[in-house]
Coordinates of C-alpha atoms in Angstrom, one line a residue:
M1 CA -3.0 -0.2 20.5
S2 CA -1.6 3.3 21.6
R3 CA -3.7 5.0 24.4
P4 CA -4.6 8.6 24.5
N5 CA -2.9 10.8 26.6
F6 CA -4.5 12.6 29.8
T7 CA -3.9 15.1 32.1
V8 CA -3.9 13.5 35.5
V9 CA -6.3 15.4 37.8
T10 CA -5.5 15.0 41.4
E11 CA -7.6 17.8 43.0
F12 CA -10.6 20.1 42.7
T13 CA -11.2 23.7 43.5
F14 CA -14.4 25.0 45.4
E15 CA -15.5 28.3 43.9
G16 CA -17.8 28.3 46.9
F17 CA -19.2 31.9 47.9
S18 CA -16.4 33.7 45.9
I19 CA -18.6 35.8 44.4
F20 CA -19.4 37.6 47.5
G21 CA -17.4 40.3 49.0
W22 CA -15.1 39.6 52.1
H23 CA -17.8 41.4 54.4
H24 CA -20.8 39.1 53.2
R25 CA -18.5 36.1 53.5
L26 CA -18.0 36.8 57.1
I27 CA -21.5 37.6 57.9
F28 CA -22.4 34.0 56.3
F29 CA -20.0 32.6 58.3
V30 CA -21.2 33.6 61.4
V31 CA -24.8 32.9 60.3
F32 CA -23.9 29.2 59.2
L33 CA -21.6 28.7 62.1
V34 CA -24.4 29.3 64.6
L35 CA -27.0 27.2 63.1
Y36 CA -24.4 24.6 62.8
L37 CA -23.7 24.4 66.3
L38 CA -27.2 24.7 67.1
T39 CA -27.9 21.6 64.7
L40 CA -25.1 19.7 66.7
A41 CA -26.3 20.8 70.2
S42 CA -30.0 19.9 69.3
N43 CA -29.2 16.7 68.0
A44 CA -26.9 15.8 71.0
V45 CA -29.9 16.7 73.4
I46 CA -32.3 14.9 71.5
L47 CA -29.8 11.6 71.8
T48 CA -28.9 12.1 75.3
V49 CA -32.8 12.7 76.3
I50 CA -34.1 9.7 74.4
Y51 CA -31.2 7.6 75.8
I52 CA -31.6 8.3 79.5
S53 CA -35.3 8.5 79.6
H54 CA -37.1 5.0 79.6
Q55 CA -40.5 6.9 78.7
L56 CA -39.0 7.7 75.3
H57 CA -38.1 4.1 74.5
T58 CA -40.5 3.8 71.9
P59 CA -40.7 3.2 68.1
M60 CA -41.4 6.6 67.3
Y61 CA -38.3 8.2 69.3
F62 CA -35.9 5.3 68.5
F63 CA -36.4 6.6 64.9
L64 CA -36.1 10.3 65.9
G65 CA -32.8 8.9 67.5
V66 CA -31.3 7.2 64.7
L67 CA -32.5 10.2 62.2
S68 CA -30.7 12.6 64.8
I69 CA -27.1 10.5 64.3
S70 CA -27.9 10.7 60.6
E71 CA -28.2 14.3 60.3
T72 CA -25.5 14.8 62.5
C73 CA -23.1 12.8 60.1
Y74 CA -24.8 14.6 57.2
T75 CA -24.0 18.0 58.2
V76 CA -20.3 16.9 59.5
A77 CA -19.4 15.7 56.0
I78 CA -20.4 19.1 54.5
I79 CA -20.7 22.1 56.6
P80 CA -17.1 22.3 58.1
R81 CA -15.7 22.6 54.9
M82 CA -18.1 25.1 53.6
L83 CA -17.3 27.1 56.7
S84 CA -13.6 27.2 55.9
S85 CA -14.3 28.0 52.4
L86 CA -16.1 31.3 53.4
L87 CA -12.7 32.4 55.1
M88 CA -10.6 30.9 52.4
P89 CA -12.1 31.0 48.9
Q90 CA -11.1 28.7 46.2
Q91 CA -10.3 25.9 48.4
T92 CA -9.0 22.7 47.0
I93 CA -9.8 18.9 47.6
S94 CA -8.2 16.0 46.5
V95 CA -10.0 13.4 44.3
P96 CA -10.2 10.8 47.0
G97 CA -11.5 13.4 49.4
C98 CA -14.1 14.6 47.0
A99 CA -15.3 10.8 46.5
T100 CA -15.6 10.5 50.1
Q101 CA -17.5 13.7 50.8
L102 CA -19.9 12.7 47.9
F103 CA -20.2 9.0 49.5
F104 CA -21.1 10.1 53.0
Y105 CA -23.4 13.2 51.6
L106 CA -25.6 10.7 49.4
T107 CA -25.4 7.8 52.3
F108 CA -26.8 10.0 55.0
G109 CA -28.9 12.2 52.7
V110 CA -30.8 9.1 51.0
N111 CA -30.9 7.5 54.7
N112 CA -32.8 10.6 56.2
C113 CA -35.5 10.4 53.3
F114 CA -36.4 6.7 54.0
L115 CA -35.9 7.2 57.9
L116 CA -38.8 9.9 57.4
A117 CA -40.7 7.6 55.4
A118 CA -40.3 4.9 58.4
M119 CA -41.6 7.5 60.9
G120 CA -44.5 8.1 58.6
Y121 CA -45.1 4.6 58.8
D122 CA -45.0 4.5 62.5
Q123 CA -47.3 7.0 63.0
Y124 CA -49.8 5.4 60.5
V125 CA -49.6 2.1 62.7
A126 CA -50.2 4.2 65.8
I127 CA -53.1 6.1 64.6
C128 CA -55.0 3.4 62.4
S129 CA -53.9 0.3 64.1
P130 CA -53.7 1.5 67.9
L131 CA -54.6 -2.0 69.2
R132 CA -51.7 -4.0 67.1
Y133 CA -49.3 -1.1 67.4
S134 CA -46.9 -3.0 69.8
V135 CA -47.0 -6.2 67.7
I136 CA -46.5 -4.4 64.2
M137 CA -43.9 -2.1 65.5
G138 CA -41.8 -4.6 67.5
K139 CA -38.2 -4.2 68.1
R140 CA -37.2 -6.3 65.2
A141 CA -39.7 -4.4 62.6
C142 CA -38.0 -1.3 64.0
T143 CA -34.5 -2.4 63.3
H144 CA -35.5 -3.9 59.8
L145 CA -36.8 -0.4 59.0
A146 CA -33.6 1.6 60.1
S147 CA -31.4 -1.0 58.4
G148 CA -33.1 -0.9 55.4
S149 CA -32.7 3.0 55.1
W150 CA -29.2 2.5 56.0
T151 CA -28.7 -0.1 53.2
I152 CA -30.6 1.7 50.5
G153 CA -28.3 4.9 51.4
L154 CA -25.2 3.1 51.1
S155 CA -26.0 1.2 47.8
T156 CA -27.1 4.5 46.4
A157 CA -23.9 6.1 47.4
V158 CA -21.7 3.2 46.3
I159 CA -23.6 3.2 42.8
Q160 CA -23.2 7.1 42.3
V161 CA -19.8 7.6 43.5
S162 CA -18.5 4.6 41.3
S163 CA -20.1 5.9 38.4
V164 CA -19.0 9.5 38.7
F165 CA -15.4 8.7 39.7
S166 CA -15.0 5.8 37.0
L167 CA -15.2 8.8 34.5
P168 CA -11.9 10.4 33.2
M169 CA -11.5 13.7 34.5
K170 CA -10.5 14.9 31.0
R171 CA -11.8 13.6 27.7
E172 CA -10.0 12.9 24.8
N173 CA -11.5 12.6 21.3
Y174 CA -12.6 8.8 21.0
S175 CA -14.0 6.9 17.9
I176 CA -17.6 6.0 18.9
I177 CA -17.4 2.1 19.8
T178 CA -20.9 0.6 18.6
E179 CA -20.3 -2.9 19.1
F180 CA -17.8 -5.7 20.4
T181 CA -16.8 -8.9 18.9
F182 CA -16.4 -11.9 20.9
Q183 CA -13.1 -14.0 20.3
A184 CA -14.7 -16.9 22.0
F185 CA -12.9 -20.2 21.3
S186 CA -11.3 -19.2 18.0
S187 CA -8.1 -20.6 19.1
F188 CA -10.0 -24.2 19.3
H189 CA -10.6 -24.4 15.4
E190 CA -10.5 -28.1 15.2
H191 CA -12.5 -28.8 18.2
Q192 CA -15.2 -26.4 17.9
M193 CA -17.8 -28.6 16.7
T194 CA -17.1 -31.1 19.2
L195 CA -17.4 -28.6 21.9
F196 CA -20.7 -27.4 20.3
V197 CA -22.1 -30.8 20.9
V198 CA -20.9 -31.5 24.4
F199 CA -22.2 -27.7 25.4
L200 CA -25.5 -28.2 23.8
K201 CA -26.0 -31.4 25.5
L202 CA -25.2 -30.1 28.9
Y203 CA -27.3 -27.2 28.3
I204 CA -30.4 -29.2 27.3
F205 CA -29.8 -31.4 30.4
T206 CA -29.6 -28.1 32.6
L207 CA -32.8 -26.8 31.3
A208 CA -34.6 -30.3 31.3
G209 CA -33.4 -31.0 35.1
N210 CA -34.3 -27.4 36.4
V211 CA -37.6 -27.4 34.6
I212 CA -38.2 -30.7 36.0
I213 CA -37.3 -29.7 39.6
V214 CA -39.5 -26.4 39.4
T215 CA -42.5 -28.5 38.2
I216 CA -42.2 -31.2 40.7
I217 CA -42.0 -28.8 43.4
R218 CA -45.0 -26.9 42.3
I219 CA -47.3 -29.7 41.9
D220 CA -46.2 -32.2 44.7
R221 CA -47.6 -31.0 48.1
H222 CA -45.0 -33.0 49.9
L223 CA -42.2 -30.7 48.8
H224 CA -44.1 -27.5 49.7
T225 CA -41.5 -26.7 52.5
P226 CA -38.9 -23.9 52.8
M227 CA -36.2 -26.0 51.6
Y228 CA -37.7 -26.9 48.5
F229 CA -39.0 -23.2 48.0
F230 CA -35.5 -22.0 47.9
L231 CA -34.6 -25.0 45.6
S232 CA -37.3 -23.9 43.0
M233 CA -36.0 -20.3 43.2
L234 CA -32.5 -21.5 42.7
S235 CA -33.4 -23.5 39.6
T236 CA -35.6 -20.8 38.0
S237 CA -32.5 -18.3 38.8
E238 CA -29.9 -20.8 37.3
T239 CA -32.4 -21.4 34.3
V240 CA -32.3 -17.4 33.5
Y241 CA -28.6 -17.5 34.0
T242 CA -27.8 -19.9 31.5
L243 CA -30.1 -18.4 29.0
V244 CA -28.3 -15.2 29.1
I245 CA -25.0 -16.8 28.3
L246 CA -24.9 -20.4 26.6
P247 CA -27.3 -19.7 23.3
R248 CA -25.0 -17.0 22.1
M249 CA -21.8 -19.0 23.0
L250 CA -23.2 -22.1 21.0
S251 CA -23.9 -19.9 18.1
S252 CA -20.4 -18.3 18.2
L253 CA -19.2 -22.1 18.0
V254 CA -20.8 -23.0 14.7
G255 CA -19.6 -19.8 13.2
M256 CA -22.6 -17.4 13.4
S257 CA -22.2 -13.7 14.2
Q258 CA -19.9 -13.2 17.0
S259 CA -20.6 -9.4 17.6
I260 CA -22.7 -7.9 20.2
S261 CA -23.8 -4.1 20.2
L262 CA -22.8 -2.1 23.4
A263 CA -26.4 -2.1 24.6
G264 CA -26.4 -5.8 24.1
C265 CA -23.3 -6.5 26.0
A266 CA -24.4 -4.1 28.8
T267 CA -27.8 -6.1 29.2
Q268 CA -25.8 -9.5 29.1
M269 CA -23.5 -8.5 31.8
F270 CA -26.4 -7.0 34.1
F271 CA -28.3 -10.5 33.8
F272 CA -25.2 -12.4 34.3
V273 CA -24.3 -10.5 37.3
T274 CA -27.9 -10.0 38.8
F275 CA -28.7 -13.8 38.6
G276 CA -25.2 -15.1 39.4
I277 CA -24.8 -13.2 42.7
T278 CA -28.5 -14.1 43.5
N279 CA -27.5 -17.8 43.1
C280 CA -25.0 -17.0 46.0
F281 CA -27.2 -15.6 48.7
L282 CA -29.9 -18.3 47.7
L283 CA -27.4 -20.8 48.7
T284 CA -26.7 -19.1 51.8
A285 CA -30.5 -19.0 52.6
M286 CA -30.6 -22.7 51.9
G287 CA -27.7 -23.2 54.4
Y288 CA -29.5 -21.0 57.1
D289 CA -32.7 -23.2 56.4
R290 CA -30.9 -26.3 57.2
Y291 CA -29.4 -24.6 60.3
V292 CA -32.7 -23.9 61.8
A293 CA -34.2 -27.3 60.7
I294 CA -31.3 -29.3 62.4
C295 CA -30.5 -27.1 65.3
N296 CA -33.7 -25.7 66.1
P297 CA -36.5 -28.3 64.9
L298 CA -39.1 -27.3 67.3
R299 CA -39.2 -24.0 66.1
Y300 CA -38.6 -24.6 62.4
T301 CA -41.9 -23.8 61.4
I302 CA -42.2 -20.6 63.3
I303 CA -38.8 -19.4 62.2
M304 CA -38.9 -20.4 58.6
N305 CA -42.6 -19.0 58.0
K306 CA -43.5 -18.0 54.5
R307 CA -42.9 -14.3 55.2
V308 CA -39.3 -15.1 56.4
C309 CA -38.7 -17.2 53.2
F310 CA -40.0 -14.4 50.8
Q311 CA -37.6 -11.9 52.6
L312 CA -34.7 -14.2 52.1
V313 CA -35.3 -14.6 48.5
G314 CA -36.3 -11.0 48.2
G315 CA -33.2 -9.9 49.8
A316 CA -31.1 -12.3 47.5
C317 CA -32.5 -11.0 44.3
S318 CA -32.4 -7.3 45.6
I319 CA -28.6 -7.7 46.3
G320 CA -28.1 -9.3 42.8
L321 CA -29.8 -6.4 41.4
I322 CA -27.9 -3.6 43.2
V323 CA -24.8 -5.2 42.5
A324 CA -25.1 -5.4 38.9
V325 CA -26.5 -1.6 38.5
T326 CA -23.2 -0.8 40.4
Q327 CA -21.1 -3.1 38.1
V328 CA -22.5 -2.4 34.8
S329 CA -23.0 1.7 35.5
A330 CA -19.1 1.6 36.3
V331 CA -17.9 -0.4 33.5
F332 CA -19.9 1.2 30.6
R333 CA -19.1 4.6 31.7
L334 CA -15.6 3.7 30.5
P335 CA -14.3 5.0 27.1
F336 CA -13.4 2.2 24.8
C337 CA -10.7 2.1 22.5
A338 CA -10.8 -1.9 21.4
T339 CA -13.5 -4.0 20.1
K340 CA -12.4 -7.6 20.7
V341 CA -13.7 -9.2 23.8
A342 CA -11.2 -12.0 24.7
H343 CA -13.9 -14.0 25.9
F344 CA -17.3 -15.8 25.0
F345 CA -19.7 -13.6 26.9
C346 CA -19.6 -10.1 28.4
D347 CA -17.8 -10.9 31.7
I348 CA -16.5 -7.7 33.7
R349 CA -12.8 -7.9 33.7
P350 CA -12.3 -8.9 29.6
V351 CA -14.6 -5.9 28.9
M352 CA -12.9 -3.5 31.1
K353 CA -9.4 -4.6 29.4
L354 CA -10.8 -2.7 26.3
S355 CA -10.8 0.7 27.7
C356 CA -8.8 3.5 26.6
I357 CA -7.9 4.5 30.3
D358 CA -6.4 3.1 33.5
T359 CA -9.2 0.9 35.3
T360 CA -7.4 0.5 38.7
V361 CA -10.5 2.1 40.6
N362 CA -12.8 -0.1 38.6
E363 CA -10.6 -3.2 39.4
I364 CA -10.7 -2.3 43.0
L365 CA -14.3 -1.9 43.2
T366 CA -14.8 -5.4 41.3
L367 CA -12.3 -7.1 43.9
V368 CA -14.2 -5.3 46.8
I369 CA -17.8 -6.7 45.5
S370 CA -16.3 -10.0 44.8
V371 CA -15.2 -10.4 48.3
L372 CA -18.5 -9.1 49.6
V373 CA -20.7 -11.1 47.7
L374 CA -18.5 -14.5 47.9
V375 CA -16.5 -14.4 51.0
V376 CA -19.4 -13.1 53.2
P377 CA -22.0 -15.8 51.9
M378 CA -19.1 -18.3 52.0
G379 CA -18.5 -17.4 55.8
L380 CA -22.3 -17.7 56.8
V381 CA -22.6 -21.0 55.2
F382 CA -19.4 -22.2 56.8
I383 CA -20.9 -21.0 60.1
S384 CA -24.0 -22.7 59.7
Y385 CA -22.2 -25.9 58.9
V386 CA -19.9 -25.7 61.8
L387 CA -23.2 -25.5 64.0
I388 CA -25.0 -28.3 62.2
I389 CA -22.2 -30.7 62.4
S390 CA -21.6 -30.2 66.0
T391 CA -25.3 -30.6 66.5
I392 CA -25.2 -33.8 64.6
L393 CA -22.5 -35.4 66.5
K394 CA -24.6 -35.0 69.6
I395 CA -27.4 -37.2 68.0
A396 CA -27.1 -40.5 70.0
S397 CA -28.4 -43.0 67.1
A398 CA -26.3 -43.5 64.0
E399 CA -29.5 -43.7 61.9
G400 CA -30.4 -40.4 63.2
R401 CA -26.8 -38.9 62.4
K402 CA -27.1 -40.4 58.9
K403 CA -30.4 -38.9 58.1
A404 CA -29.5 -35.5 59.4
F405 CA -26.3 -35.6 57.2
A406 CA -28.3 -36.6 54.3
T407 CA -30.4 -33.7 54.4
C408 CA -27.4 -31.5 54.0
A409 CA -25.4 -33.5 51.8
S410 CA -27.2 -32.1 48.3
H411 CA -26.7 -28.4 49.4
L412 CA -23.5 -28.8 50.6
T413 CA -21.9 -30.3 47.5
V414 CA -23.6 -27.6 45.3
V415 CA -22.2 -24.9 47.7
I416 CA -18.6 -26.2 47.4
V417 CA -18.6 -26.4 43.7
H418 CA -20.4 -23.0 43.4
Y419 CA -18.3 -21.3 45.4
G420 CA -15.2 -23.1 44.5
C421 CA -15.5 -22.1 41.0
A422 CA -16.5 -18.5 41.4
S423 CA -13.5 -17.6 43.9
I424 CA -11.1 -19.1 41.3
A425 CA -12.5 -16.9 39.1
Y426 CA -13.1 -13.4 40.7
L427 CA -10.8 -13.5 43.9
K428 CA -7.8 -14.1 42.4
P429 CA -5.5 -11.3 41.3
K430 CA -5.3 -9.8 37.8
S431 CA -5.2 -13.1 35.7
E432 CA -2.0 -14.5 34.7
N433 CA -3.6 -17.3 33.0
T434 CA -3.6 -17.4 29.2
R435 CA -7.2 -16.5 27.4
D436 CA -7.8 -20.5 26.9
E437 CA -7.4 -21.0 30.7
D438 CA -9.7 -18.1 31.6
Q439 CA -12.1 -19.6 29.5
L440 CA -12.2 -22.9 30.7
I441 CA -12.5 -21.5 34.2
S442 CA -15.3 -19.5 33.1
V443 CA -17.0 -22.7 31.4
S444 CA -17.0 -24.4 34.9
Y445 CA -19.4 -21.9 36.3
T446 CA -21.3 -21.0 33.4
V447 CA -21.9 -24.6 32.3
I448 CA -20.7 -27.1 34.7
T449 CA -22.2 -25.6 38.0
P450 CA -25.9 -24.8 36.7
L451 CA -26.0 -28.7 35.6
L452 CA -25.0 -29.6 39.2
N453 CA -28.0 -28.3 40.7
P454 CA -30.6 -30.4 39.1
V455 CA -28.1 -33.4 38.9
V456 CA -27.6 -33.5 42.7
Y457 CA -31.2 -32.5 43.7
T458 CA -32.6 -35.3 41.6
L459 CA -30.1 -38.2 41.7
R460 CA -28.9 -37.7 45.4
N461 CA -32.1 -36.6 46.8
K462 CA -34.9 -39.3 47.9
E463 CA -37.8 -36.9 48.4
V464 CA -37.4 -35.5 44.8
R465 CA -37.1 -39.1 43.3
D466 CA -40.0 -40.2 45.3
A467 CA -42.0 -37.0 44.1
L468 CA -40.9 -37.9 40.7
Y469 CA -42.1 -41.4 41.0
R470 CA -45.4 -40.4 42.4
A471 CA -46.0 -37.8 39.5
I472 CA -45.0 -40.6 36.8
C473 CA -47.3 -43.0 38.6
R474 CA -50.4 -40.6 38.6
K475 CA -49.7 -39.8 34.8
H476 CA -50.0 -43.7 34.1
S477 CA -52.7 -44.4 36.2

């Protein structure tokens, strides 16, 4: 299919203050330069005084120092170029330079908003709960609030910049694409019914296993621990993850409609990315839980309290949502010229291949995100298990070592398969595999991996088996 021609835009031009005459621009330059220098100097003074004066080492001035740093970076990203444009109107900026400026402007601008909100909360605690102020606004809480502001700023900037600069800078006329068609397993004509039966059985086993896990953890008090709380969250996430993909895949195998609307495709991709990434970080949280249980057993209940568990789960879900919004908004801002998706669901790369324009920026964004959400959690899990194994090897009794290894075996098995399949699919270069090979790889992390979780945690986990036995005995008694 021929692609429309585009004029390649490599730079933009600021009109700036070109409507003003030279004398007015010179006055503006002097005024803004003085204000800029005063801003830099005052922020430098604030930071220096807070740093050298121990009396100002309080939450209020900690937030003020962070705000001063952010405000300084915010002005540095904008004002120098604005000042130069006052002297030289119609100034140009490259596309990467514009993207960089927009990124830092949004990052520090949004960060400032949330830092001011944190400072408001600090004053609320100081006035409304003065006796508990030092406890509530401890170093950890202040660090969390500040880092949360930075994270929101960075996330917002990534979403906005990737959305804006994934757009073609000169649009052509396109036929409006309203739906896609899945090619799915069309090359497996003779085997489609066999695949349908196999995948349906696996899907039913997956649903049943995850429902059993969530139910048994809910009703059995012996399993009301952080480890099984994370397991129930993982089972819930895996269930929704499969519901998003497998029913439509099964219907396509028996010849039902294989088309999907543009909005439906975006929705499917959104939930697929959200819960897929949530699963990665839930497995990381479970690894951290095992690390604390084995390496710090005496402080386990203090470290892994309810608040920390909910924060870890909330963080996993938030990362999934942020990445999903980033990816989906970047992909579905592309113009599409083709309608046939060479896959059985709306995965990121197959949908991007339908675009009329070069998707190199989107490919890089996808690769960067894949590295962050796969390599970083894998690294954290790896570090956790290095520390766990080194601690286990120090246990004197063979029985103690065996019991400690047993508590980690199920989680480690799931981690290896989950990250292994996802890494093969998303960390490799542009696919040189055939369509069928890519689909078989996708089957591993959409069908096999979700089944592994209930199988491993019910067949290999003695505590879950005992809980099932107690539940069955109660039912028949």
